[in-house]
Tab-separated table of C-alpha atoms in Angstrom:
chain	number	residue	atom	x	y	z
A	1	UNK	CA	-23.470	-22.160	26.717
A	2	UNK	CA	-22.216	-19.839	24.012
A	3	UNK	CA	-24.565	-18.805	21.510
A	4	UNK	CA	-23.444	-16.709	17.981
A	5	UNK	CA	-24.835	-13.983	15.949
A	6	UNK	CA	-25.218	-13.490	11.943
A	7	UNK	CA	-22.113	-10.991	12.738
A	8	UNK	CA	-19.857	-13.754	14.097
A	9	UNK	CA	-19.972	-12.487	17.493
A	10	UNK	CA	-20.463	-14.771	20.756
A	11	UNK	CA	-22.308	-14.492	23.936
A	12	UNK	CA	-22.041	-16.441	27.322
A	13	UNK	CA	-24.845	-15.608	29.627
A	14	UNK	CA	-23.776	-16.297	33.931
A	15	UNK	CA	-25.443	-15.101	36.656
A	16	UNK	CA	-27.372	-12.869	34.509
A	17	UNK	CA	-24.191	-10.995	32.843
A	18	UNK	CA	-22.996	-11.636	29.284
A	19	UNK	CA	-19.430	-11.845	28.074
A	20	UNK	CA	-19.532	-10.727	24.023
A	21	UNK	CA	-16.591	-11.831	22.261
A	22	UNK	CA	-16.063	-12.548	18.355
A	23	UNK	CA	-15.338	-16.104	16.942
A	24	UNK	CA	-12.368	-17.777	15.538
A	25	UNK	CA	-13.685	-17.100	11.912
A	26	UNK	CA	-13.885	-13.984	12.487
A	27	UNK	CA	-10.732	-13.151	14.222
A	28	UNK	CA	-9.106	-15.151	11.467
A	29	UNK	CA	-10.621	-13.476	8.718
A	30	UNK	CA	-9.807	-10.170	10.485
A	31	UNK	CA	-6.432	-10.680	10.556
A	32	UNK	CA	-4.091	-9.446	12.988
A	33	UNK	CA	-6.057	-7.005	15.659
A	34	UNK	CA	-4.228	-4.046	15.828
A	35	UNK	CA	-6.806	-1.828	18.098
A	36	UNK	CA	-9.865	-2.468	19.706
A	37	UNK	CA	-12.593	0.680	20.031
A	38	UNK	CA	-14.986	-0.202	22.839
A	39	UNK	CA	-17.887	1.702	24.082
A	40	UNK	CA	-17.791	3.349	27.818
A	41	UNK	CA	-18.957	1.267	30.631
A	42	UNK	CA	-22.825	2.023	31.764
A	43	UNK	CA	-23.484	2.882	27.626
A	44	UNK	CA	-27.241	1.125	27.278
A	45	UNK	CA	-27.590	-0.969	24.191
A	46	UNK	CA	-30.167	-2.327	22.245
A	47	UNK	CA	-29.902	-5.556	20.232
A	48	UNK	CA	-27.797	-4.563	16.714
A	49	UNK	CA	-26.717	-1.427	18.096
A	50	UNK	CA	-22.939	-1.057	16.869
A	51	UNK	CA	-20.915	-0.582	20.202
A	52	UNK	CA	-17.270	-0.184	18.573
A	53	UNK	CA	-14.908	-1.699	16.079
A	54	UNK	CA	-11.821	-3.963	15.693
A	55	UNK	CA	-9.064	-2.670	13.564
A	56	UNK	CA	-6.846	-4.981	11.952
A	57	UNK	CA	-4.263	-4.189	9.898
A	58	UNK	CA	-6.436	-4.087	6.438
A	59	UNK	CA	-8.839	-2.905	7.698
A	60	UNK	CA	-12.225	-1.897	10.403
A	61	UNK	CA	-14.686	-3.919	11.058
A	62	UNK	CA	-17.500	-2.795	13.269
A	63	UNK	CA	-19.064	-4.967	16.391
A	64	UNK	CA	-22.805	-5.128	16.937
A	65	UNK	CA	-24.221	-5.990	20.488
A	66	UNK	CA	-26.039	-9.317	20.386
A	67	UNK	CA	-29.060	-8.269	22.959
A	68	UNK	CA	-30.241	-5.054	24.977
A	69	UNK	CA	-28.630	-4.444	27.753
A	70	UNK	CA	-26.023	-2.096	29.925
A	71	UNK	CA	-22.371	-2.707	28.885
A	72	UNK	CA	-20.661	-3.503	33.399
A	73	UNK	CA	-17.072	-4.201	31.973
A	74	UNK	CA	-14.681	-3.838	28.958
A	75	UNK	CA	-11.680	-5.856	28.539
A	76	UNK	CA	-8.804	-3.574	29.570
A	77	UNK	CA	-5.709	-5.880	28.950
A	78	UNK	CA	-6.982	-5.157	25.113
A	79	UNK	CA	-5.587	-1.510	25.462
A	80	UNK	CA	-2.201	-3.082	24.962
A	81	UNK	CA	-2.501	-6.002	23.565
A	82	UNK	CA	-5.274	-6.203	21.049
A	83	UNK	CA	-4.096	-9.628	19.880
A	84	UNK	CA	-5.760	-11.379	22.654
A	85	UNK	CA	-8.577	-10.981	20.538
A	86	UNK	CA	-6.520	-13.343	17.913
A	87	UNK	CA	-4.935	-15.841	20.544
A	88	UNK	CA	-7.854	-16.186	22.734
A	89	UNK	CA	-11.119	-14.976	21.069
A	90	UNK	CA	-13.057	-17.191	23.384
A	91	UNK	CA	-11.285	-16.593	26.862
A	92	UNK	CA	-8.753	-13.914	27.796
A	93	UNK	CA	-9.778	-11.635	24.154
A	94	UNK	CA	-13.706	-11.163	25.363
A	95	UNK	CA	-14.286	-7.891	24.786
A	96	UNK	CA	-17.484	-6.709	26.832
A	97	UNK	CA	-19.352	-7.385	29.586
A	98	UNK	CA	-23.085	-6.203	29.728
A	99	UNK	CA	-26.443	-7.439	31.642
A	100	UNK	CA	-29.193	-9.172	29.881
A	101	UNK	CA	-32.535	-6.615	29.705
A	102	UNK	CA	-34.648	-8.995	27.784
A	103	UNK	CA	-33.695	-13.050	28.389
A	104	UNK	CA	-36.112	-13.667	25.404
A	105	UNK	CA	-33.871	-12.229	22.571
A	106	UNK	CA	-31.166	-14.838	23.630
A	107	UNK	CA	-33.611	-17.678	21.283
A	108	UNK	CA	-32.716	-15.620	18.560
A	109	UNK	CA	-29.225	-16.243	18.325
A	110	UNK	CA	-27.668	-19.807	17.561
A	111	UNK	CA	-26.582	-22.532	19.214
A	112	UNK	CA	-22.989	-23.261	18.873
A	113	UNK	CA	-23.969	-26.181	16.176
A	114	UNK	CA	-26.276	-24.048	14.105
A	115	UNK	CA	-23.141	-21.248	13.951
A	116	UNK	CA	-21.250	-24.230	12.664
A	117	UNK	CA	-23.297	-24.470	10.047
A	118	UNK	CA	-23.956	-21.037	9.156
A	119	UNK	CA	-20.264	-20.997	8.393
A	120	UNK	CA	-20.446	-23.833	6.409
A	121	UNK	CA	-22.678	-22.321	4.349
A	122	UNK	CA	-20.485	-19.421	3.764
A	123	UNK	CA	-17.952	-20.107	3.143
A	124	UNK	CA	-19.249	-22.176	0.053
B	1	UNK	CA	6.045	-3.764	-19.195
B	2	UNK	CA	7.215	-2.689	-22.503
B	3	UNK	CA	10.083	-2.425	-24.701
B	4	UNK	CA	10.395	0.507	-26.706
B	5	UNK	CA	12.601	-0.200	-30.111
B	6	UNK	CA	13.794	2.733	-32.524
B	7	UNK	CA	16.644	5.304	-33.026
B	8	UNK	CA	14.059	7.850	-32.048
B	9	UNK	CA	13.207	5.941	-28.726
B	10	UNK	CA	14.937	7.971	-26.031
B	11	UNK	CA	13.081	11.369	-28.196
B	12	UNK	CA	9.743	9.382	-27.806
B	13	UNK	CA	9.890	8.769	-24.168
B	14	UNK	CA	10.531	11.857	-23.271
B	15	UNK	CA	7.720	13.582	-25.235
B	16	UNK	CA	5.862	11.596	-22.483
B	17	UNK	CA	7.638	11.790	-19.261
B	18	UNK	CA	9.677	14.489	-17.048
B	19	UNK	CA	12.669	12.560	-16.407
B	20	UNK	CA	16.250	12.701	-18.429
B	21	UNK	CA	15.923	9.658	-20.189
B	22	UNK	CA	19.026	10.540	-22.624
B	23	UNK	CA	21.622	10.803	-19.732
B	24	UNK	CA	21.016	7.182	-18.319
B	25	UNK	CA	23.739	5.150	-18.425
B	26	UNK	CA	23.547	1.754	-20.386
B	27	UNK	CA	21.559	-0.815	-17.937
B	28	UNK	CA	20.691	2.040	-15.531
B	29	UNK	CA	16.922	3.114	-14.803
B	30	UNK	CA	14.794	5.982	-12.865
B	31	UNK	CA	11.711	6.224	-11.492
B	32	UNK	CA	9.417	8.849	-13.646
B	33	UNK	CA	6.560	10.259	-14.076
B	34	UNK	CA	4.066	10.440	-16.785
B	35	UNK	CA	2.514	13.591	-17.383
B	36	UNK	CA	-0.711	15.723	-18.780
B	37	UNK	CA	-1.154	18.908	-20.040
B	38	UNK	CA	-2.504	19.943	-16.605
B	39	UNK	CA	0.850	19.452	-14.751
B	40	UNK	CA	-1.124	16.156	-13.323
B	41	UNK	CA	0.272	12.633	-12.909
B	42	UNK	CA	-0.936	10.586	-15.460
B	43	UNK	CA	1.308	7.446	-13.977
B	44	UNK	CA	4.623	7.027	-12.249
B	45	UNK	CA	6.460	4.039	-13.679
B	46	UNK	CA	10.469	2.770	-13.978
B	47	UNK	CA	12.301	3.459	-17.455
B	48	UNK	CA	15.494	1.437	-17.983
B	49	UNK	CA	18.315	2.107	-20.679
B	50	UNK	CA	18.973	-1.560	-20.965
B	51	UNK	CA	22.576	-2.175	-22.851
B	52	UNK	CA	20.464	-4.202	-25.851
B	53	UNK	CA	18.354	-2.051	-28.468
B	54	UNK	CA	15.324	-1.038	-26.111
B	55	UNK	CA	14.156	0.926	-23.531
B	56	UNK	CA	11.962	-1.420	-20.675
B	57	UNK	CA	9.313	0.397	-19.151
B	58	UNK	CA	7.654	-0.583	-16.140
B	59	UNK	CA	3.773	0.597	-15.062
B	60	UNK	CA	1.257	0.379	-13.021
B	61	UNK	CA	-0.940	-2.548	-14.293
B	62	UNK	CA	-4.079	-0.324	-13.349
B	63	UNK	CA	-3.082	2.121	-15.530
B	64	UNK	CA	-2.370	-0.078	-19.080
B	65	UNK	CA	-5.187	0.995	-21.098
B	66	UNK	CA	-4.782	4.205	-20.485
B	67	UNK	CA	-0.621	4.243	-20.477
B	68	UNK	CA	-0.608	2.482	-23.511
B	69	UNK	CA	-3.311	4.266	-25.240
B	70	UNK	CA	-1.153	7.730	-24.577
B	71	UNK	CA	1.847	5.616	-25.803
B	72	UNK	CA	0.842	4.642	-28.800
B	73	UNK	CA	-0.900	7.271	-29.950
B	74	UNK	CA	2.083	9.020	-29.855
B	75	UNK	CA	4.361	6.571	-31.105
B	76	UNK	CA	1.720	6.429	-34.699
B	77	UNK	CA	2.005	10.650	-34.519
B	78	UNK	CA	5.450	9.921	-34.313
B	79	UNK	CA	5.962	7.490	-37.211
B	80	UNK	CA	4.069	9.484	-39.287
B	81	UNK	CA	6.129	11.923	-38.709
B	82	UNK	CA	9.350	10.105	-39.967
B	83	UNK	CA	10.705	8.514	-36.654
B	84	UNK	CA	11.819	5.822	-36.151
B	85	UNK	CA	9.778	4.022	-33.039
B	86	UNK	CA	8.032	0.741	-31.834
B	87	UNK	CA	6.254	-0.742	-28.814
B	88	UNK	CA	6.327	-4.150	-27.850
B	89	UNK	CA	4.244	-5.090	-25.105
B	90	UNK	CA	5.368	-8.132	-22.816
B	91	UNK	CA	3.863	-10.816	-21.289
B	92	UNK	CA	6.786	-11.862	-19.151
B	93	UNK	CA	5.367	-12.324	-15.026
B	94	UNK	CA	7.496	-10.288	-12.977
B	95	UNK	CA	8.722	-11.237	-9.723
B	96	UNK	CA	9.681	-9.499	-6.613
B	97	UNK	CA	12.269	-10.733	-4.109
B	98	UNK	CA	13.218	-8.138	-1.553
B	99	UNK	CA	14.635	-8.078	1.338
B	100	UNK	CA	18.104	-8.269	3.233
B	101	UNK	CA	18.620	-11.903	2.136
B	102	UNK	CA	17.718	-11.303	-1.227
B	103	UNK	CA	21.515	-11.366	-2.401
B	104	UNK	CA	22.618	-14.320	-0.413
B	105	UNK	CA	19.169	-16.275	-2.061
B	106	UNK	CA	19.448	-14.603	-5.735
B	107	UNK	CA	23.289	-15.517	-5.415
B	108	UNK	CA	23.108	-19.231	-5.664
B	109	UNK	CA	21.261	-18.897	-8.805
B	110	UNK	CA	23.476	-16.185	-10.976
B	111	UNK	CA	26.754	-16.155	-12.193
B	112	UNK	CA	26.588	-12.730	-12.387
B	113	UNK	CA	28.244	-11.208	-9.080
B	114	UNK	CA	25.323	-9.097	-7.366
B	115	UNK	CA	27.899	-7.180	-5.754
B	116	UNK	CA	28.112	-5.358	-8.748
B	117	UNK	CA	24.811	-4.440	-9.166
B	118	UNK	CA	23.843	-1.075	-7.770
B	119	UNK	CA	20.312	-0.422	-6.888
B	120	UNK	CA	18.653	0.986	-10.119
B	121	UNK	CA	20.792	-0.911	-12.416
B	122	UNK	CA	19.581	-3.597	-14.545
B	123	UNK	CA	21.087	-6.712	-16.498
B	124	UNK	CA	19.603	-9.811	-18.580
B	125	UNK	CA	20.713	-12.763	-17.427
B	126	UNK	CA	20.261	-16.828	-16.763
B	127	UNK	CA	18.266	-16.789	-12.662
B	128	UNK	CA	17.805	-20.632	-11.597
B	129	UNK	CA	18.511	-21.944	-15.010
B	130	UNK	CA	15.772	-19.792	-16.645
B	131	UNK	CA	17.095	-18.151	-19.191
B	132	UNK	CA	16.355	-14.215	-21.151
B	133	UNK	CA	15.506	-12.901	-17.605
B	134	UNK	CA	15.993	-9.141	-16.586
B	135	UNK	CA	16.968	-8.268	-13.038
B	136	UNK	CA	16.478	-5.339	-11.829
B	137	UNK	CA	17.820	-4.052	-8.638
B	138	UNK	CA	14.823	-2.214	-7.539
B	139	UNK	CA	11.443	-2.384	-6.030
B	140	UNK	CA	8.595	-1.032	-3.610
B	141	UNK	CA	9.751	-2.062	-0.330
B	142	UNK	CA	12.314	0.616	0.828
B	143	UNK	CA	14.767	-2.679	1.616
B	144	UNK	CA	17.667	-4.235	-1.026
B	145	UNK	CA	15.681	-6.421	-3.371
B	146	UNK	CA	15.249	-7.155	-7.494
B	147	UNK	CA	12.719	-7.422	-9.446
B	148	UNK	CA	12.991	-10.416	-12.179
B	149	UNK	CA	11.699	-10.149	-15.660
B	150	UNK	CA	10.661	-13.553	-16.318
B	151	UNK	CA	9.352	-15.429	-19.364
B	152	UNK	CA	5.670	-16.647	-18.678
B	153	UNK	CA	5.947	-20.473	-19.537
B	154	UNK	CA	8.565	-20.853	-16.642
B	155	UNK	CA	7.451	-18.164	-14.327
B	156	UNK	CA	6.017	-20.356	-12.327
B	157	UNK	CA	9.320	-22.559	-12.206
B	158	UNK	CA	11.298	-19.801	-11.068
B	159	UNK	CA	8.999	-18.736	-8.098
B	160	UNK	CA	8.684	-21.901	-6.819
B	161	UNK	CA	12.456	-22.192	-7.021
B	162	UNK	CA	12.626	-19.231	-5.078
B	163	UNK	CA	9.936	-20.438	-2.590
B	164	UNK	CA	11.440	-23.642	-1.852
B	165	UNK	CA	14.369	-21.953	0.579
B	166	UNK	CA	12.991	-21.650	3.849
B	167	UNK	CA	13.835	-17.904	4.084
B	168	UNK	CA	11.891	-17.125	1.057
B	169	UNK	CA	8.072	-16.100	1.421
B	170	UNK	CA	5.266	-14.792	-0.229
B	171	UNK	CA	4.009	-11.692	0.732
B	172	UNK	CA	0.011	-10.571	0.126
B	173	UNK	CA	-1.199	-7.240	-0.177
B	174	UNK	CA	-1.612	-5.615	3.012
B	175	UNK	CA	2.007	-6.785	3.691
B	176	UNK	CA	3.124	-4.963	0.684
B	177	UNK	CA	1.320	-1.756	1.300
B	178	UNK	CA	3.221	-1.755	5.069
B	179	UNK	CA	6.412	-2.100	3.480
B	180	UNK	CA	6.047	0.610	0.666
B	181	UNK	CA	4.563	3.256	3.204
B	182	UNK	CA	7.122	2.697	5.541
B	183	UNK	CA	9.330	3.353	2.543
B	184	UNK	CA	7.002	6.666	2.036
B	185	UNK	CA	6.712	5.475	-1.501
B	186	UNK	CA	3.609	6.674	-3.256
B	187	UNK	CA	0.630	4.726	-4.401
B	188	UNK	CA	-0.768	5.384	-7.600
B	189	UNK	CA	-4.350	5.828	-7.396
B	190	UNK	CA	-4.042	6.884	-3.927
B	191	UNK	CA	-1.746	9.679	-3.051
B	192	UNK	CA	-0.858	10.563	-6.416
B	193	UNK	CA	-3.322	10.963	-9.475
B	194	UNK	CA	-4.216	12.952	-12.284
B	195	UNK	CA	-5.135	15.771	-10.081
B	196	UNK	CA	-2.102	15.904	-8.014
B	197	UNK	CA	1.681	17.948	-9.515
B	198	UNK	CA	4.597	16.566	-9.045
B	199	UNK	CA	5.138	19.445	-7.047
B	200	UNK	CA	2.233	19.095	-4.805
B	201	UNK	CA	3.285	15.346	-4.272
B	202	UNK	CA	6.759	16.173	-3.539
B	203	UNK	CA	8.093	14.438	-6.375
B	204	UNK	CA	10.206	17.255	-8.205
B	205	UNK	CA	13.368	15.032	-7.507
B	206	UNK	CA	11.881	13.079	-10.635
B	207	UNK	CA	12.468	16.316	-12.912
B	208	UNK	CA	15.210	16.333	-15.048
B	209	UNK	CA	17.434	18.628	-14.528
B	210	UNK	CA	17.513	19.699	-18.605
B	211	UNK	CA	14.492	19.201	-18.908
B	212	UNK	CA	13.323	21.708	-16.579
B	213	UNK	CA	15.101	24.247	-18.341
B	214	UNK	CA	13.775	22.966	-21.620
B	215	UNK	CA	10.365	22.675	-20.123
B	216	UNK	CA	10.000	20.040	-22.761
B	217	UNK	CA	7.337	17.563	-20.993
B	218	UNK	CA	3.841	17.814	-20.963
B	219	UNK	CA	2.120	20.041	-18.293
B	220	UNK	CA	5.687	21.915	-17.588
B	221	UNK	CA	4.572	25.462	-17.842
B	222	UNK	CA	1.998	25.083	-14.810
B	223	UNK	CA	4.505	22.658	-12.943
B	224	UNK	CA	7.666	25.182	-13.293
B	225	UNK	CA	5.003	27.467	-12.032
B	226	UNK	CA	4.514	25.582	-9.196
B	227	UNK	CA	7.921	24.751	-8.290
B	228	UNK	CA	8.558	28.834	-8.489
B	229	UNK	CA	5.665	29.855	-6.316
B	230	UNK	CA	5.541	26.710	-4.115
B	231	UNK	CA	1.920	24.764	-3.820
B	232	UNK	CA	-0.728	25.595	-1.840
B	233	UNK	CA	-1.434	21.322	-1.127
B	234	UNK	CA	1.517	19.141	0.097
B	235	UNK	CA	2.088	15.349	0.495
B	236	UNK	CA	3.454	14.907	4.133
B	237	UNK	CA	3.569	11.777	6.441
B	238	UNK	CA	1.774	11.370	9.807
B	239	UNK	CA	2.184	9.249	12.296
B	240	UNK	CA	-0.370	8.058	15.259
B	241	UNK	CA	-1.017	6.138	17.926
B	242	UNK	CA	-4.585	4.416	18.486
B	243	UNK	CA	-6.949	3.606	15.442
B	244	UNK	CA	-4.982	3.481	11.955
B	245	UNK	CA	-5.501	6.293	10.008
B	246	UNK	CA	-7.034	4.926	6.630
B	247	UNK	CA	-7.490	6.744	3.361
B	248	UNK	CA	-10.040	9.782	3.080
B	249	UNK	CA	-10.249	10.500	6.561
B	250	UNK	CA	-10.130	14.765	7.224
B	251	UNK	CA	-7.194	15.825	8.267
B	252	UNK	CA	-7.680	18.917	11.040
B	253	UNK	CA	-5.811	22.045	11.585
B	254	UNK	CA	-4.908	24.054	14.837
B	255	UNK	CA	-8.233	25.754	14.723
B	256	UNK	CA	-10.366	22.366	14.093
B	257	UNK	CA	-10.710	23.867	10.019
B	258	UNK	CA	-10.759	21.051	7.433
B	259	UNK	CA	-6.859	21.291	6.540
B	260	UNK	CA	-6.504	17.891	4.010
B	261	UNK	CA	-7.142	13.978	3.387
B	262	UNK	CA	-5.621	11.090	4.140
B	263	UNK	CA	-4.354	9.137	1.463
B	264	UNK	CA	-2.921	6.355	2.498
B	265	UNK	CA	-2.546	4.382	6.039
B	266	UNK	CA	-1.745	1.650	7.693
B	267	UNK	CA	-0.250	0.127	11.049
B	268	UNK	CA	3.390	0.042	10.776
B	269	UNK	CA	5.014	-3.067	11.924
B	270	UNK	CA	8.161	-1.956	12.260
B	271	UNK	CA	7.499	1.464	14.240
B	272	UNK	CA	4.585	0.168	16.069
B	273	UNK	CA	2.520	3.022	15.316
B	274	UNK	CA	0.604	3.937	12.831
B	275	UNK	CA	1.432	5.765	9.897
B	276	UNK	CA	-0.309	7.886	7.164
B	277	UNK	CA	0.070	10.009	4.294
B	278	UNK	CA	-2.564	12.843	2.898
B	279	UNK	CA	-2.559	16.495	1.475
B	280	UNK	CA	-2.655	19.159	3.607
B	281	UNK	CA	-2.179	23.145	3.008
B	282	UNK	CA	0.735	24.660	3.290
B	283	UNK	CA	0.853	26.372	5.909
B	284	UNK	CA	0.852	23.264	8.111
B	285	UNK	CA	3.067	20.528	6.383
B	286	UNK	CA	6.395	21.073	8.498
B	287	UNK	CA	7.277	17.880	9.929
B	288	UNK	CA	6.536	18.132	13.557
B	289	UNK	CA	3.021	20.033	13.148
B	290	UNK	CA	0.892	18.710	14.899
B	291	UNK	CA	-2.664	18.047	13.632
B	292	UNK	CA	-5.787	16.113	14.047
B	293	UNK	CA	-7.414	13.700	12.266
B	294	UNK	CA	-11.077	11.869	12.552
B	295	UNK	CA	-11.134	8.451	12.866
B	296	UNK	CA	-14.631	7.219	12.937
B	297	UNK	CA	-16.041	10.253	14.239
B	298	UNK	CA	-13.336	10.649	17.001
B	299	UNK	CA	-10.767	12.967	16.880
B	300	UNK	CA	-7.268	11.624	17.355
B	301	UNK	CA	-3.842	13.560	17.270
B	302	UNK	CA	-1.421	13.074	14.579
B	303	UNK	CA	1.815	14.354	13.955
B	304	UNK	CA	3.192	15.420	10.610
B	305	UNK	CA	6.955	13.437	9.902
B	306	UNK	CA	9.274	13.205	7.389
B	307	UNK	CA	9.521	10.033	5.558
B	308	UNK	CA	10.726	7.845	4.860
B	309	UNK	CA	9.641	6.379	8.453
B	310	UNK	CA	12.075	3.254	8.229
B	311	UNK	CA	15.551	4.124	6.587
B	312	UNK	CA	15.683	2.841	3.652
B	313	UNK	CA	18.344	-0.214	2.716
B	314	UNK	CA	19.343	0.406	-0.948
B	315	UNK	CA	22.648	-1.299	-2.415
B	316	UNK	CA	25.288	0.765	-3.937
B	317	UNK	CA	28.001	-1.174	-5.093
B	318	UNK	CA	31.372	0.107	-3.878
């Protein structure tokens, strides 16, 4: 299951591995992704650490890891085309990969519902 | 915009700005600047001789208190002096269609034949059955395109006239910017202020040529300087490849010394890369320098190019 952060970004937790990604309001308010700056594989983050930035055409907007862990993967078909993370934030425009330190800070985040409503709320 | 009325008009505008106002033709108009007694750019904006009893003056809506404040201050020093000079500022909306179909779409809706109209030249005319409208063949895109003087209470008619053929669109901000650095126009506010000379800026094309040997503007002593002893800063363009280059970032020379600033910079849609514009010393403005800049605390290479980076598409009528 995909949970969110305050920052728009997703996570999706398998076999103890997490794919981040950002959501579809975000990607839409970002506009079109122009260049993706992610951090270096085996880089150890803690939870709100910023690990890189999306640039769009008006402007950056940085991206904050969602738990602790070690980023295992970036997304390399980004290098060249950045606007997966438009098309497909949720599948083929992930961005990293990382492993879960502490299971625990997953409760924090929200359930795909509650980001619904955060939204909501928002956007108001 | 505003319409300057007098005999003493053409004397009055050019108390305030560097261009030869005198010499333009009837309907014709130039791109000038306005400036202080420090040689600095106060505002760059469009003067047109129109063929009626007026000059039209475009600016740059940031700048109205200020342009107008300069403005009429000197047109009261100028009354009181005898002359004979008025401002009247509009409230007609002005719209921007530009772009290679901008003929074929404006066509349909003049009687006027565009294919006399040279870029810079300007008429008042009927558009879409509005009428007392000014086109202007002109604009901040680099590409073939008016700009249409239109009264406010059917403004909104007009545009959505213009909107409803399928080729027509709007375009927001961020599109706009794209389009007028690809152009390598500048940006008031940006990469040309008060602190910046026309010379520094690159912008001594906008000098008249009397007027350079009357030195008759404000600030020409230190600019005719300048333009003798070339400036230490210059405007250039850079383009990238990676993360845009955005405004303010430092610019790097050879030796990893602070060289310049961005000033402007965005992705370029039509070069797929990005491109930039900033001040940088002398020494290292030649188009095809190369030089560094720091993009979020990473260094990236950039390399200095002339602009504009897209040819420009003006229309000169045969």
């Amino acid at each position: 299951a995909r949970k969110f952060t305050d920052k728009h970004e997703w996570i999706s937790v398998e076999n103890g591995i997490g794919t981040v990604g950002i959501s579809n309001f975000a990607q839409e308010a970002l506009g079109d992704v122009v260049y993706c700056s992610l951090p270096e594989i085996g880089t150890k983050l803690s939870k709100h650490d910023e690990f890189g930035a999306l640039e769009s055409v008006k402007a950056a907007s940085e991206l904050y890891s969602p738990l602790s862990g070690e980023v295992t993967e970036i997304n390399a078909a980004l290098a060249d085309n950045p606007g997966l993370v438009n098309k497909s934030c949720y599948q083929d425009g992930w961005l990293i990969k990382m492993t879960v330190e502490n299971p625990a800070e997953l409760d924090e985040l929200m359930s795909e519902d509650a980001y619904e409503k955060y939204i909501k709320s928002i956007e108001d | 915009q505003t319409r300057v009325y007098g005999r003493d008009r053409v004397r009055f505008m050019e108390s305030l700005v560097v261009g030869d106002i005198a010499e333009l033709k009837p309907g014709q108009a130039t791109l000038t600047l306005l400036t202080n007694e420090r040689g600095g750019i106060v505002d760059d904006l469009i003067v047109t001789n129109t063929s009626e009893d007026h000059l039209y003056v475009v600016s740059n809506a940031s700048c109205t208190d200020k342009d107008l404040a300069i403005m009429r201050g000197r047109a009261v020093e100028l009354q009181a002096a005898g002359s004979d000079v008025h401002l009247e500022v509009s409230d007609n909306a002005l719209l921007a269609l530009q772009g290679p179909s901008m003929a074929r779409v404006l066509q349909v809706g003049l009687t006027d034949d565009l294919a006399k109209l040279s870029f810079m030249n300007s008429i008042t005319t009927t558009v879409f059955g509005v009428p007392g409208c000014r086109v202007t063949r002109c604009g901040y895109t680099g590409e073939d395109g008016v700009e249409i003087s239109v009264p406010m209470g059917r403004a909104v008619e007009l545009a959505e006239q213009l909107l409803g053929v399928p080729e027509v669109w709007l375009a927001g901000l961020a599109a706009r910017d794209s389009l007028r650095l690809e152009a390598g126009l500048c940006l008031y506010g940006n990469d040309i202020d008060e602190t910046t000379t026309p010379a520094e800026a690159g912008l001594l094309w906008t000098l008249g040529k009397r007027r350079r040997t009357a030195m008759d503007f404000p600030g020409a002593a230190i600019i005719m300087r300048q333009v003798k002893e070339k400036p230490k800063h210059k405007r250039v363009g850079l383009t990238s490849v990676g993360p845009p280059i955005r405004p303010h970032m430092a610019i790097l020379g050879p030796e990893g010394t602070l060289v310049g600033t961005v000033t402007s910079g965005c992705p370029s849609p039509s070069l797929g890369k990005n491109i930039a514009m900033g001040y940088v010393e002398a020494a290292h403005s030649r188009a095809g320098t190369t030089l560094t800049v720091e993009v979020r605390k990473k260094q990236h290479p950039a390399l200095v190019t002339k602009m504009p980076f897209v040819p420009t598409q003006y229309y000169m009528a045969k």
